[in-house]
Coordinates of C-alpha atoms in Angstrom, one line a residue:
D1 CA 49.3 -71.7 0.1
R2 CA 47.0 -71.2 -2.8
L3 CA 44.6 -68.8 -0.9
V4 CA 47.7 -66.7 0.3
R5 CA 48.8 -66.4 -3.3
W6 CA 45.4 -65.4 -4.6
S7 CA 44.7 -62.9 -1.8
A8 CA 48.2 -61.3 -2.6
W9 CA 47.0 -60.6 -6.0
G10 CA 43.4 -59.8 -5.0
G11 CA 44.1 -56.6 -3.0
P12 CA 46.2 -54.8 -5.7
L13 CA 43.8 -55.8 -8.5
L14 CA 40.9 -54.5 -6.4
V15 CA 42.6 -51.2 -5.8
T16 CA 43.5 -51.0 -9.5
L17 CA 39.9 -51.7 -10.5
V18 CA 38.5 -49.0 -8.2
A19 CA 41.1 -46.5 -9.1
G20 CA 40.5 -47.2 -12.8
L21 CA 36.8 -46.7 -12.4
M22 CA 37.3 -43.4 -10.6
R23 CA 39.7 -42.2 -13.2
F24 CA 37.9 -43.1 -16.3
W25 CA 34.2 -42.7 -15.4
R26 CA 32.7 -40.1 -17.7
L27 CA 36.1 -39.0 -18.9
G28 CA 34.7 -38.4 -22.3
S29 CA 31.9 -36.1 -21.2
P30 CA 33.3 -33.2 -19.1
D31 CA 30.9 -30.7 -17.7
S32 CA 33.5 -28.0 -16.8
V33 CA 37.0 -26.9 -17.8
I34 CA 39.3 -26.6 -14.8
F35 CA 42.9 -25.5 -14.0
D36 CA 45.2 -25.6 -16.8
E37 CA 42.7 -27.2 -19.2
T38 CA 41.5 -23.7 -20.0
Y39 CA 44.9 -22.9 -21.6
Y40 CA 46.7 -25.9 -22.7
A41 CA 43.9 -27.9 -24.3
K42 CA 42.8 -25.1 -26.3
D43 CA 46.5 -24.3 -27.4
A44 CA 46.9 -27.9 -28.3
W45 CA 43.7 -27.9 -30.4
A46 CA 45.0 -24.8 -32.3
L47 CA 48.3 -26.3 -32.6
M48 CA 46.9 -29.5 -34.2
H49 CA 44.8 -27.5 -36.6
Q50 CA 46.9 -24.6 -37.8
G51 CA 50.5 -25.3 -36.5
Y52 CA 50.7 -22.5 -33.9
E53 CA 48.9 -21.6 -30.7
G54 CA 46.0 -19.3 -31.2
H55 CA 44.5 -16.4 -29.1
W56 CA 41.2 -17.6 -27.7
P57 CA 38.6 -15.1 -26.7
D58 CA 37.6 -14.7 -23.0
K59 CA 34.6 -16.8 -21.8
I60 CA 34.9 -19.4 -24.8
D61 CA 35.0 -22.4 -22.4
S62 CA 31.2 -22.5 -22.1
S63 CA 30.8 -22.5 -25.9
I64 CA 33.3 -25.3 -26.2
L65 CA 31.6 -27.4 -23.7
A66 CA 28.2 -26.8 -25.3
N67 CA 29.2 -27.7 -28.8
P68 CA 32.8 -28.1 -29.5
D69 CA 32.4 -28.7 -33.3
A70 CA 30.8 -25.2 -33.8
V71 CA 33.7 -23.2 -32.1
P72 CA 36.1 -21.9 -34.8
V73 CA 39.8 -22.1 -34.2
P74 CA 41.3 -18.6 -33.9
H75 CA 43.7 -17.4 -36.5
D76 CA 45.3 -14.8 -34.3
P77 CA 48.5 -16.1 -32.7
G78 CA 48.5 -16.5 -28.9
Y79 CA 50.9 -15.7 -26.1
V80 CA 53.0 -18.8 -25.8
V81 CA 54.2 -19.6 -22.2
H82 CA 55.6 -23.1 -22.6
P83 CA 57.2 -24.6 -25.7
P84 CA 55.1 -27.4 -27.4

């Protein structure tokens, strides 16, 4: 009875552990910007710093990944597709 009870918890806990490792491994050090991150993450960054979405130059992703602290937030307003 005790073995059945522990094995019923063991499977879901093991799956959760593996899924958590796959999800959070190297989460803080990305090596590329993919899909909608190239738009919404930069818009959120500008929104936090100046209160509106900025117009980011083309090809800025590599500069952001190389040294995010050295990239200035643009002052020109951007084209807003979705509300914040």
